Amino acid sequence: MGHWFSRNIVEPGKLPMLLALTSFVLTFLVTRTVTRLIRAGKGPFRNVSSGGVHIHHVVPGVVLTVLGGFGAVGSDRHGIGGAVFAVVFGIGVGLVLDEFALILHLDDVYWSEDGRKSVEVVVLTTALVGLALSGFSPLGVNDMTVEERQDRAAFILSLALNFLLVLVTLVKGKLRMAVFGTLVPFVAIVGAVRLARPGSWWSKRFYRRRHRARARSRIRTYRHDRRWTKVRRRFQDLIGGFQERVPGRGSTPS
């Protein structure tokens, strides 16, 4: 195990990324636990205020992200400095993305339905960084041989093709597949080939007169959402605590 860790993580300089990912996930989990305790009125934790203004944890998160990011850029990936700043960066990003919905809506929607976006972004970020840590490169560059990389024309063509697949998947309204497709080209291929989601740019542009394709798209989207929306919401509730009962407020998030 030690040999594998040294060969695949330490030697390629991936230790800072692993430390950043670990600190990011742990910070998010700890933060969610603390906020859930505060919401339930349990434990010694309380909201932080200054001059009557509630200080959200995204504020120290931004400071730590900036500090850790600049520090990591200026440090050696194999040195202790890079490892320390990677941890600082991970903690900062964990605090920031936990309140991603607040930044997006410019409103305190932490416990509302819109607040689920924070959990979704955190899970998506964790998955993408995990894939990158496992050796996946953007737009499938890691799938090319040394000879193909040396062939400039083939290299550019491969990048352009993979980028086009990701772009088609995106305009078909499949954001998650497009994001994952940047690291796993097969996902982008599937997203580009399958029907677009209703309301997407592709659907409005190409399905306007194709009534059968538009109907099939709606049916597939309905079946997909009916199958996976409940699973996704339960997972978000488990992590984010959106449906937990709050004293005096019933079970509805506030």
Coordinates of N, CA and C in Angstrom, one line a residue:
M1 N 0.8 -1.2 0.0 CA 0.0 0.0 0.0 C 0.9 1.3 0.0
G2 N 1.9 1.2 0.8 CA 2.8 2.4 0.9 C 3.5 2.6 -0.4
H3 N 3.9 1.5 -1.1 CA 4.6 1.7 -2.4 C 3.7 2.2 -3.4
W4 N 2.4 1.8 -3.4 CA 1.4 2.3 -4.4 C 1.2 3.7 -4.1
F5 N 1.0 4.1 -2.9 CA 0.8 5.5 -2.5 C 1.9 6.4 -3.0
S6 N 3.1 6.0 -2.8 CA 4.3 6.8 -3.1 C 4.4 6.9 -4.7
R7 N 4.2 5.8 -5.4 CA 4.3 5.8 -6.8 C 3.2 6.5 -7.5
N8 N 2.0 6.5 -7.0 CA 0.8 7.0 -7.7 C 0.4 8.4 -7.2
I9 N 0.8 8.7 -6.0 CA 0.3 10.0 -5.4 C 1.5 10.9 -5.1
V10 N 2.5 10.5 -4.4 CA 3.6 11.3 -4.0 C 4.5 11.7 -5.2
E11 N 5.0 10.7 -5.9 CA 5.9 11.0 -7.0 C 5.4 11.8 -8.1
P12 N 4.1 11.6 -8.6 CA 3.6 12.5 -9.6 C 3.2 13.9 -9.1
G13 N 3.3 14.2 -7.8 CA 3.0 15.5 -7.2 C 1.5 15.6 -7.0
K14 N 0.8 14.5 -6.7 CA -0.7 14.6 -6.5 C -1.0 14.7 -5.0
L15 N 0.0 14.7 -4.1 CA -0.3 14.8 -2.7 C -1.1 16.1 -2.3
P16 N -0.7 17.2 -2.8 CA -1.4 18.4 -2.5 C -2.9 18.4 -2.9
M17 N -3.2 17.8 -4.1 CA -4.5 17.6 -4.6 C -5.3 16.7 -3.7
L18 N -4.7 15.6 -3.2 CA -5.4 14.7 -2.3 C -5.7 15.4 -1.0
L19 N -4.7 16.1 -0.5 CA -4.9 16.8 0.8 C -6.0 17.9 0.7
A20 N -6.0 18.6 -0.5 CA -7.0 19.6 -0.7 C -8.4 19.0 -0.8
L21 N -8.5 17.8 -1.5 CA -9.8 17.2 -1.6 C -10.3 16.6 -0.2
T22 N -9.4 16.1 0.5 CA -9.7 15.5 1.8 C -10.2 16.6 2.8
S23 N -9.4 17.7 2.8 CA -9.8 18.8 3.7 C -11.1 19.5 3.3
F24 N -11.3 19.5 1.9 CA -12.6 20.1 1.4 C -13.8 19.3 1.8
V25 N -13.7 18.0 1.7 CA -14.8 17.1 2.0 C -15.1 17.1 3.6
L26 N -14.0 17.0 4.3 CA -14.2 17.0 5.8 C -14.7 18.4 6.3
T27 N -14.2 19.5 5.7 CA -14.7 20.8 6.1 C -16.2 20.9 5.8
F28 N -16.6 20.5 4.6 CA -18.1 20.5 4.3 C -18.9 19.7 5.3
L29 N -18.5 18.5 5.6 CA -19.2 17.6 6.5 C -19.3 18.2 7.9
V30 N -18.2 18.7 8.4 CA -18.1 19.4 9.7 C -19.0 20.6 9.7
T31 N -18.9 21.4 8.7 CA -19.7 22.6 8.6 C -21.2 22.3 8.6
R32 N -21.6 21.3 7.8 CA -23.0 20.9 7.8 C -23.5 20.4 9.1
T33 N -22.6 19.7 9.8 CA -23.0 19.2 11.1 C -23.2 20.3 12.1
V34 N -22.3 21.3 12.1 CA -22.4 22.4 13.0 C -23.6 23.3 12.7
T35 N -23.9 23.5 11.4 CA -25.1 24.3 11.1 C -26.4 23.6 11.4
R36 N -26.4 22.3 11.3 CA -27.6 21.6 11.7 C -27.8 21.6 13.2
L37 N -26.7 21.6 13.9 CA -26.9 21.7 15.4 C -27.3 23.1 15.8
I38 N -26.8 24.1 15.1 CA -27.3 25.5 15.4 C -28.7 25.6 15.1
R39 N -29.1 25.1 14.0 CA -30.5 25.2 13.5 C -31.5 24.5 14.5
A40 N -31.0 23.4 15.1 CA -31.8 22.6 16.0 C -31.7 23.1 17.4
G41 N -30.8 24.1 17.7 CA -30.6 24.7 19.0 C -29.9 23.7 19.9
K42 N -29.1 22.9 19.4 CA -28.3 21.9 20.2 C -26.8 22.3 20.2
G43 N -26.2 21.9 21.3 CA -24.7 22.1 21.4 C -24.3 23.5 21.7
P44 N -23.0 23.7 21.8 CA -22.5 25.1 22.2 C -22.4 26.0 21.0
F45 N -22.7 25.6 19.8 CA -22.5 26.4 18.6 C -23.6 27.4 18.4
R46 N -23.2 28.7 18.0 CA -24.1 29.7 17.7 C -23.7 30.5 16.4
N47 N -24.7 31.2 15.8 CA -24.3 32.0 14.7 C -23.4 33.1 15.1
V48 N -22.5 33.5 14.2 CA -21.5 34.6 14.4 C -22.1 35.9 13.9
S49 N -22.1 36.9 14.7 CA -22.6 38.2 14.3 C -21.7 39.3 14.8
S50 N -21.7 40.4 14.0 CA -20.9 41.5 14.3 C -21.6 42.8 14.0
G51 N -21.9 43.6 15.0 CA -22.7 44.8 14.8 C -24.1 44.5 14.2
G52 N -24.7 43.4 14.6 CA -26.0 43.1 14.2 C -26.0 42.4 12.8
V53 N -24.8 42.2 12.2 CA -24.8 41.6 10.9 C -24.3 40.1 11.0
H54 N -25.1 39.2 10.5 CA -24.7 37.8 10.5 C -23.6 37.5 9.6
I55 N -22.5 37.0 10.1 CA -21.3 36.7 9.4 C -21.4 35.2 8.8
H56 N -21.7 35.1 7.6 CA -21.8 33.7 7.0 C -20.4 33.1 6.9
H57 N -20.3 31.8 6.9 CA -19.0 31.2 6.9 C -18.3 31.2 5.5
V58 N -19.1 31.7 4.5 CA -18.4 32.0 3.2 C -17.4 33.1 3.3
V59 N -17.5 34.0 4.2 CA -16.6 35.1 4.4 C -15.2 34.6 4.7
P60 N -15.0 33.8 5.8 CA -13.7 33.3 6.1 C -13.3 32.3 5.0
G61 N -14.3 31.6 4.4 CA -13.9 30.7 3.3 C -13.2 31.4 2.1
V62 N -13.7 32.6 1.8 CA -13.1 33.3 0.7 C -11.7 33.7 1.0
V63 N -11.5 34.1 2.3 CA -10.1 34.5 2.7 C -9.2 33.3 2.7
L64 N -9.6 32.2 3.2 CA -8.8 31.0 3.2 C -8.5 30.4 1.7
T65 N -9.5 30.6 0.9 CA -9.3 30.1 -0.5 C -8.3 30.9 -1.2
V66 N -8.4 32.3 -1.0 CA -7.4 33.2 -1.7 C -6.0 32.9 -1.1
L67 N -5.9 32.8 0.2 CA -4.6 32.5 0.8 C -4.0 31.2 0.4
G68 N -4.8 30.1 0.5 CA -4.4 28.8 0.1 C -4.1 28.7 -1.4
G69 N -4.9 29.4 -2.3 CA -4.7 29.3 -3.7 C -3.4 29.9 -4.1
F70 N -3.1 31.2 -3.7 CA -1.9 31.9 -4.0 C -0.7 31.2 -3.4
G71 N -0.9 30.7 -2.2 CA 0.3 30.0 -1.5 C 0.6 28.7 -2.2
A72 N -0.4 28.0 -2.7 CA -0.1 26.7 -3.4 C 0.5 27.0 -4.8
V73 N 0.1 28.0 -5.5 CA 0.7 28.4 -6.8 C 2.2 28.7 -6.6
G74 N 2.5 29.4 -5.5 CA 3.9 29.8 -5.3 C 4.8 28.7 -4.5
S75 N 4.2 27.6 -4.3 CA 4.9 26.5 -3.5 C 5.3 25.3 -4.4
D76 N 6.2 24.6 -4.0 CA 6.6 23.3 -4.7 C 5.6 22.2 -4.4
R77 N 5.1 21.5 -5.4 CA 4.1 20.5 -5.2 C 4.7 19.3 -4.3
H78 N 6.0 19.2 -4.2 CA 6.6 18.1 -3.5 C 7.1 18.6 -2.1
G79 N 6.9 19.9 -1.8 CA 7.3 20.4 -0.5 C 6.3 20.5 0.5
I80 N 6.7 20.8 1.8 CA 5.7 20.9 2.9 C 4.8 22.1 2.7
G81 N 5.4 23.2 2.1 CA 4.6 24.4 1.9 C 3.3 24.1 1.0
G82 N 3.6 23.4 -0.1 CA 2.5 23.1 -1.0 C 1.4 22.2 -0.3
A83 N 1.8 21.3 0.6 CA 0.8 20.5 1.3 C 0.0 21.3 2.3
V84 N 0.7 22.2 3.0 CA 0.0 23.1 4.0 C -1.0 24.0 3.3
F85 N -0.6 24.6 2.2 CA -1.5 25.6 1.5 C -2.6 24.8 0.8
A86 N -2.4 23.6 0.4 CA -3.4 22.8 -0.2 C -4.5 22.5 0.8
V87 N -4.1 22.2 2.1 CA -5.1 22.0 3.1 C -5.9 23.3 3.4
V88 N -5.2 24.4 3.4 CA -5.9 25.7 3.7 C -6.9 26.0 2.5
F89 N -6.4 25.7 1.3 CA -7.3 25.9 0.1 C -8.5 25.0 0.2
G90 N -8.3 23.8 0.6 CA -9.5 22.8 0.7 C -10.5 23.3 1.7
I91 N -10.0 23.7 2.8 CA -10.9 24.2 3.9 C -11.7 25.4 3.4
G92 N -11.0 26.3 2.7 CA -11.6 27.5 2.2 C -12.7 27.2 1.2
V93 N -12.4 26.3 0.3 CA -13.4 25.9 -0.8 C -14.6 25.2 -0.1
G94 N -14.3 24.4 0.9 CA -15.4 23.7 1.6 C -16.4 24.7 2.2
L95 N -15.9 25.8 2.8 CA -16.7 26.8 3.4 C -17.5 27.6 2.3
V96 N -16.8 27.9 1.2 CA -17.4 28.7 0.2 C -18.5 27.9 -0.5
L97 N -18.2 26.7 -1.0 CA -19.2 25.9 -1.7 C -20.4 25.5 -0.9
D98 N -20.2 25.4 0.4 CA -21.3 25.0 1.3 C -22.4 26.1 1.2
E99 N -22.0 27.3 0.9 CA -22.9 28.4 0.7 C -23.0 28.9 -0.7
F100 N -22.8 28.0 -1.6 CA -22.8 28.3 -3.1 C -24.2 28.9 -3.5
A101 N -25.2 28.3 -2.9 CA -26.6 28.8 -3.2 C -26.8 30.3 -2.8
L102 N -26.2 30.6 -1.7 CA -26.3 32.0 -1.2 C -25.6 33.0 -2.2
I103 N -24.4 32.6 -2.7 CA -23.7 33.4 -3.6 C -24.5 33.5 -5.0
L104 N -25.1 32.4 -5.4 CA -25.8 32.3 -6.6 C -27.0 33.2 -6.6
H105 N -27.8 33.1 -5.5 CA -29.0 33.9 -5.4 C -28.9 35.2 -4.7
L106 N -27.7 35.5 -4.1 CA -27.5 36.7 -3.3 C -28.6 36.8 -2.3
D107 N -28.9 35.7 -1.7 CA -29.9 35.7 -0.6 C -29.6 34.5 0.3
D108 N -30.1 34.6 1.6 CA -29.8 33.5 2.5 C -30.8 32.4 2.3
V109 N -30.5 31.5 1.4 CA -31.4 30.4 1.0 C -30.8 29.1 1.5
Y110 N -30.0 29.1 2.5 CA -29.3 28.0 3.0 C -30.2 26.8 3.3
W111 N -31.3 27.0 3.9 CA -32.2 25.9 4.3 C -33.4 25.8 3.4
S112 N -33.4 26.5 2.3 CA -34.6 26.5 1.4 C -34.4 25.5 0.3
E113 N -35.3 25.4 -0.6 CA -35.2 24.5 -1.7 C -34.1 24.8 -2.6
D114 N -33.8 26.1 -2.8 CA -32.7 26.6 -3.6 C -31.4 26.2 -3.0
G115 N -31.4 26.0 -1.7 CA -30.1 25.7 -1.0 C -29.6 24.3 -1.3
R116 N -30.4 23.5 -1.9 CA -29.9 22.2 -2.4 C -28.8 22.3 -3.4
K117 N -28.8 23.4 -4.1 CA -27.7 23.6 -5.1 C -26.3 23.5 -4.5
S118 N -26.2 23.9 -3.2 CA -24.9 23.9 -2.6 C -24.4 22.4 -2.4
V119 N -25.3 21.6 -2.0 CA -25.0 20.2 -1.8 C -24.6 19.5 -3.2
E120 N -25.4 19.9 -4.2 CA -25.2 19.3 -5.5 C -23.8 19.7 -6.1
V121 N -23.5 21.0 -5.9 CA -22.2 21.5 -6.4 C -21.0 20.9 -5.6
V122 N -21.2 20.7 -4.3 CA -20.1 20.0 -3.5 C -19.9 18.6 -4.0
V123 N -21.0 17.8 -4.2 CA -20.9 16.4 -4.7 C -20.2 16.4 -6.0
L124 N -20.7 17.3 -6.9 CA -20.1 17.4 -8.3 C -18.6 17.7 -8.2
T125 N -18.2 18.7 -7.4 CA -16.8 19.0 -7.3 C -16.0 17.9 -6.8
T126 N -16.5 17.2 -5.8 CA -15.8 16.0 -5.2 C -15.6 15.0 -6.2
A127 N -16.6 14.7 -7.0 CA -16.5 13.7 -8.1 C -15.5 14.0 -9.1
L128 N -15.5 15.3 -9.6 CA -14.6 15.8 -10.6 C -13.1 15.7 -10.1
V129 N -12.9 16.2 -8.9 CA -11.5 16.2 -8.4 C -11.1 14.8 -8.2
G130 N -12.0 13.9 -7.7 CA -11.6 12.5 -7.6 C -11.2 11.9 -8.9
L131 N -11.9 12.2 -9.9 CA -11.6 11.7 -11.3 C -10.2 12.2 -11.7
A132 N -10.0 13.5 -11.5 CA -8.7 14.1 -11.9 C -7.6 13.5 -11.1
L133 N -7.8 13.2 -9.8 CA -6.8 12.6 -9.0 C -6.6 11.1 -9.4
S134 N -7.6 10.5 -10.0 CA -7.4 9.1 -10.4 C -6.7 9.0 -11.8
G135 N -6.4 10.2 -12.4 CA -5.6 10.2 -13.6 C -6.4 10.6 -14.9
F136 N -7.7 11.0 -14.7 CA -8.4 11.5 -15.9 C -8.0 12.9 -16.2
S137 N -7.8 13.2 -17.5 CA -7.4 14.6 -17.9 C -8.5 15.2 -18.7
P138 N -8.6 16.5 -18.7 CA -9.7 17.2 -19.5 C -9.7 16.9 -20.9
L139 N -10.8 16.6 -21.5 CA -11.0 16.4 -22.9 C -10.3 15.2 -23.4
G140 N -10.0 14.2 -22.6 CA -9.5 12.9 -23.0 C -8.0 12.9 -23.4
V141 N -7.3 13.9 -23.0 CA -5.9 14.0 -23.4 C -5.1 12.8 -22.9
N142 N -5.5 12.2 -21.7 CA -4.7 11.1 -21.2 C -4.9 9.8 -22.0
D143 N -5.9 9.8 -22.9 CA -6.2 8.6 -23.7 C -5.3 8.6 -24.9
M144 N -4.5 9.6 -25.2 CA -3.7 9.7 -26.4 C -2.3 9.1 -26.1
T145 N -1.7 8.4 -27.1 CA -0.4 7.9 -26.9 C 0.6 9.0 -27.1
V146 N 1.9 8.7 -26.8 CA 3.0 9.7 -26.9 C 3.1 10.2 -28.4
E147 N 3.0 9.2 -29.3 CA 3.1 9.5 -30.7 C 2.0 10.4 -31.2
E148 N 0.7 10.2 -30.7 CA -0.4 11.0 -31.0 C -0.2 12.4 -30.5
R149 N 0.3 12.5 -29.3 CA 0.6 13.9 -28.7 C 1.6 14.6 -29.5
Q150 N 2.6 13.9 -30.0 CA 3.6 14.6 -30.8 C 3.1 15.0 -32.2
D151 N 2.1 14.3 -32.7 CA 1.5 14.7 -33.9 C 0.5 15.9 -33.6
R152 N 0.9 17.1 -33.9 CA 0.1 18.3 -33.5 C -1.3 18.3 -34.2
A153 N -1.4 17.8 -35.4 CA -2.7 17.9 -36.1 C -3.6 16.9 -35.4
A154 N -3.2 15.7 -35.1 CA -4.0 14.7 -34.4 C -4.4 15.1 -33.0
F155 N -3.5 15.8 -32.4 CA -3.7 16.3 -31.0 C -4.8 17.3 -31.0
I156 N -4.7 18.3 -31.9 CA -5.7 19.4 -31.9 C -7.0 18.9 -32.4
L157 N -7.0 17.9 -33.3 CA -8.3 17.4 -33.8 C -9.0 16.6 -32.7
S158 N -8.3 15.9 -31.9 CA -8.9 15.1 -30.8 C -9.5 16.1 -29.8
L159 N -8.7 17.1 -29.4 CA -9.2 18.1 -28.5 C -10.5 18.8 -29.0
A160 N -10.5 19.2 -30.3 CA -11.6 19.9 -30.9 C -12.8 18.9 -30.9
L161 N -12.6 17.7 -31.2 CA -13.8 16.7 -31.3 C -14.4 16.5 -29.9
N162 N -13.5 16.3 -28.9 CA -14.0 16.1 -27.6 C -14.7 17.4 -27.0
F163 N -14.2 18.6 -27.4 CA -14.8 19.8 -27.0 C -16.1 20.0 -27.6
L164 N -16.2 19.6 -28.9 CA -17.5 19.7 -29.6 C -18.6 18.8 -29.0
L165 N -18.2 17.6 -28.6 CA -19.1 16.6 -27.9 C -19.6 17.2 -26.6
V166 N -18.7 17.8 -25.9 CA -19.1 18.4 -24.6 C -20.0 19.6 -24.8
L167 N -19.7 20.4 -25.9 CA -20.6 21.6 -26.2 C -22.0 21.1 -26.6
V168 N -22.1 20.1 -27.4 CA -23.4 19.6 -27.9 C -24.2 19.1 -26.7
T169 N -23.5 18.3 -25.8 CA -24.2 17.8 -24.6 C -24.7 19.0 -23.7
L170 N -23.9 20.1 -23.7 CA -24.3 21.2 -22.9 C -25.5 21.9 -23.4
V171 N -25.5 22.2 -24.8 CA -26.7 22.9 -25.4 C -27.9 22.0 -25.4
K172 N -27.7 20.7 -25.2 CA -28.9 19.8 -25.1 C -29.5 19.8 -23.7
G173 N -28.9 20.6 -22.9 CA -29.5 20.8 -21.5 C -29.0 19.8 -20.5
K174 N -27.9 19.1 -20.8 CA -27.4 18.1 -19.8 C -26.1 18.6 -19.2
L175 N -26.3 19.5 -18.2 CA -25.1 20.1 -17.6 C -24.2 19.1 -16.9
R176 N -24.8 18.2 -16.1 CA -23.9 17.3 -15.4 C -23.1 16.4 -16.3
M177 N -23.8 15.9 -17.4 CA -23.1 15.0 -18.3 C -22.0 15.8 -19.0
A178 N -22.2 17.1 -19.3 CA -21.2 17.9 -20.0 C -20.0 18.1 -19.1
V179 N -20.2 18.4 -17.9 CA -19.1 18.6 -16.9 C -18.3 17.3 -16.8
F180 N -19.0 16.2 -16.6 CA -18.2 14.9 -16.5 C -17.6 14.5 -17.8
G181 N -18.2 14.9 -18.9 CA -17.7 14.6 -20.2 C -16.4 15.2 -20.5
T182 N -16.0 16.3 -19.8 CA -14.7 16.9 -20.0 C -13.6 16.0 -19.5
L183 N -13.9 15.2 -18.5 CA -12.9 14.2 -18.0 C -13.1 12.8 -18.6
V184 N -14.3 12.4 -18.8 CA -14.6 11.1 -19.4 C -15.3 11.3 -20.7
P185 N -14.6 11.3 -21.8 CA -15.2 11.5 -23.1 C -16.4 10.6 -23.5
F186 N -16.4 9.4 -23.0 CA -17.6 8.5 -23.3 C -18.9 9.1 -22.8
V187 N -18.8 9.8 -21.6 CA -20.0 10.4 -21.1 C -20.5 11.5 -22.0
A188 N -19.6 12.3 -22.6 CA -20.0 13.3 -23.5 C -20.6 12.7 -24.8
I189 N -20.0 11.6 -25.2 CA -20.5 10.9 -26.4 C -22.0 10.5 -26.2
V190 N -22.3 9.9 -25.1 CA -23.7 9.5 -24.8 C -24.6 10.7 -24.7
G191 N -24.1 11.8 -24.0 CA -25.0 13.0 -23.9 C -25.2 13.6 -25.2
A192 N -24.2 13.6 -26.1 CA -24.4 14.2 -27.5 C -25.3 13.4 -28.4
V193 N -25.3 12.1 -28.2 CA -26.1 11.3 -29.1 C -27.5 11.2 -28.7
R194 N -27.8 11.2 -27.4 CA -29.2 11.0 -27.0 C -30.0 12.3 -27.2
L195 N -31.3 12.2 -27.1 CA -32.2 13.3 -27.3 C -32.0 14.4 -26.3
A196 N -32.2 15.7 -26.7 CA -32.0 16.8 -25.8 C -33.2 16.9 -24.8
R197 N -32.9 17.6 -23.8 CA -34.0 17.8 -22.8 C -34.9 18.9 -23.2
P198 N -36.2 18.8 -22.9 CA -37.2 19.9 -23.3 C -36.8 21.2 -22.7
G199 N -36.9 22.3 -23.5 CA -36.6 23.6 -23.1 C -35.1 24.0 -23.3
S200 N -34.3 23.0 -23.7 CA -32.9 23.3 -24.0 C -32.8 24.1 -25.4
W201 N -31.6 24.7 -25.6 CA -31.4 25.4 -26.9 C -31.5 24.4 -28.0
W202 N -31.0 23.2 -27.9 CA -31.0 22.3 -29.0 C -32.5 21.9 -29.3
S203 N -33.3 21.7 -28.3 CA -34.7 21.3 -28.5 C -35.4 22.4 -29.2
K204 N -35.2 23.6 -28.8 CA -35.9 24.7 -29.4 C -35.5 25.0 -30.8
R205 N -34.2 24.7 -31.1 CA -33.7 25.0 -32.4 C -34.0 23.8 -33.4
F206 N -33.9 22.6 -33.0 CA -33.9 21.4 -33.9 C -35.2 20.6 -33.8
Y207 N -35.9 20.7 -32.7 CA -37.1 19.9 -32.5 C -38.4 20.7 -32.8
R208 N -38.3 21.9 -33.3 CA -39.4 22.8 -33.5 C -40.5 22.1 -34.4
R209 N -40.0 21.5 -35.5 CA -40.9 20.8 -36.4 C -40.9 19.3 -36.4
R210 N -40.0 18.8 -35.5 CA -40.0 17.4 -35.3 C -40.8 17.0 -34.1
H211 N -42.1 16.8 -34.3 CA -43.0 16.6 -33.2 C -42.8 15.3 -32.5
R212 N -42.4 14.3 -33.3 CA -42.2 13.0 -32.7 C -40.9 13.0 -31.8
A213 N -39.9 13.7 -32.2 CA -38.7 13.8 -31.4 C -39.0 14.6 -30.2
R214 N -39.8 15.6 -30.3 CA -40.1 16.5 -29.1 C -40.9 15.7 -28.1
A215 N -41.8 14.9 -28.6 CA -42.6 14.1 -27.7 C -41.8 13.0 -27.0
R216 N -40.9 12.3 -27.7 CA -40.0 11.3 -27.1 C -39.1 12.0 -26.1
S217 N -38.7 13.2 -26.4 CA -37.8 13.9 -25.4 C -38.5 14.2 -24.1
R218 N -39.7 14.6 -24.2 CA -40.5 14.9 -23.0 C -40.8 13.6 -22.2
I219 N -41.1 12.5 -22.9 CA -41.4 11.3 -22.2 C -40.1 10.7 -21.5
R220 N -39.0 10.8 -22.2 CA -37.7 10.3 -21.6 C -37.3 11.1 -20.4
T221 N -37.5 12.4 -20.5 CA -37.1 13.3 -19.4 C -38.0 13.1 -18.2
Y222 N -39.3 12.9 -18.5 CA -40.2 12.7 -17.4 C -39.9 11.4 -16.7
R223 N -39.6 10.3 -17.4 CA -39.3 9.0 -16.8 C -37.9 9.1 -16.0
H224 N -37.0 9.8 -16.6 CA -35.7 10.0 -16.0 C -35.8 10.7 -14.7
D225 N -36.5 11.9 -14.7 CA -36.7 12.7 -13.5 C -37.5 12.0 -12.4
R226 N -38.5 11.3 -12.9 CA -39.3 10.5 -11.9 C -38.5 9.5 -11.2
R227 N -37.6 8.9 -11.9 CA -36.7 7.8 -11.3 C -35.7 8.3 -10.4
W228 N -35.0 9.4 -10.8 CA -33.8 9.8 -10.1 C -34.0 11.0 -9.2
T229 N -35.0 11.8 -9.4 CA -35.2 13.0 -8.5 C -35.4 12.7 -7.1
K230 N -36.2 11.6 -6.8 CA -36.4 11.2 -5.4 C -35.1 10.7 -4.8
V231 N -34.4 10.0 -5.5 CA -33.1 9.5 -5.0 C -32.1 10.6 -4.7
R232 N -32.1 11.6 -5.6 CA -31.2 12.7 -5.4 C -31.6 13.5 -4.2
R233 N -32.9 13.7 -4.1 CA -33.4 14.5 -3.0 C -33.1 13.9 -1.6
R234 N -33.3 12.6 -1.6 CA -33.0 11.8 -0.3 C -31.5 11.9 0.0
F235 N -30.7 11.8 -1.0 CA -29.3 12.0 -0.7 C -28.9 13.4 -0.2
Q236 N -29.5 14.4 -0.8 CA -29.3 15.8 -0.4 C -29.8 16.0 1.0
D237 N -31.0 15.4 1.3 CA -31.5 15.5 2.7 C -30.6 14.8 3.7
L238 N -30.1 13.7 3.3 CA -29.2 13.0 4.2 C -27.9 13.8 4.6
I239 N -27.4 14.5 3.6 CA -26.1 15.2 3.8 C -26.5 16.6 4.3
G240 N -27.4 17.3 3.7 CA -27.7 18.7 4.0 C -28.7 18.9 5.2
G241 N -29.5 17.9 5.5 CA -30.4 18.0 6.6 C -31.6 19.0 6.3
F242 N -32.0 19.0 5.0 CA -33.1 20.0 4.7 C -34.4 19.7 5.3
Q243 N -34.7 18.4 5.5 CA -36.0 18.0 6.0 C -36.0 17.7 7.5
E244 N -35.0 18.1 8.2 CA -35.0 17.8 9.6 C -36.0 18.7 10.4
R245 N -36.6 18.2 11.4 CA -37.6 18.9 12.2 C -36.9 19.9 13.1
V246 N -37.3 21.2 13.0 CA -36.8 22.3 13.8 C -37.8 22.6 14.9
P247 N -37.4 22.8 16.1 CA -38.3 23.1 17.2 C -39.1 24.4 16.9
G248 N -40.5 24.2 16.9 CA -41.4 25.4 16.6 C -41.6 25.7 15.2
R249 N -41.0 24.9 14.3 CA -41.2 25.2 12.9 C -41.7 24.0 12.1
G250 N -42.0 22.9 12.8 CA -42.4 21.7 12.0 C -41.3 21.1 11.3
S251 N -41.5 20.5 10.1 CA -40.5 19.9 9.3 C -40.1 20.7 8.1
T252 N -40.7 21.9 7.9 CA -40.4 22.7 6.7 C -39.1 23.5 6.9
P253 N -38.2 23.4 5.9 CA -37.0 24.2 6.0 C -37.3 25.7 6.0
S254 N -36.4 26.5 6.7 CA -36.6 27.9 6.7 C -35.4 28.6 6.1

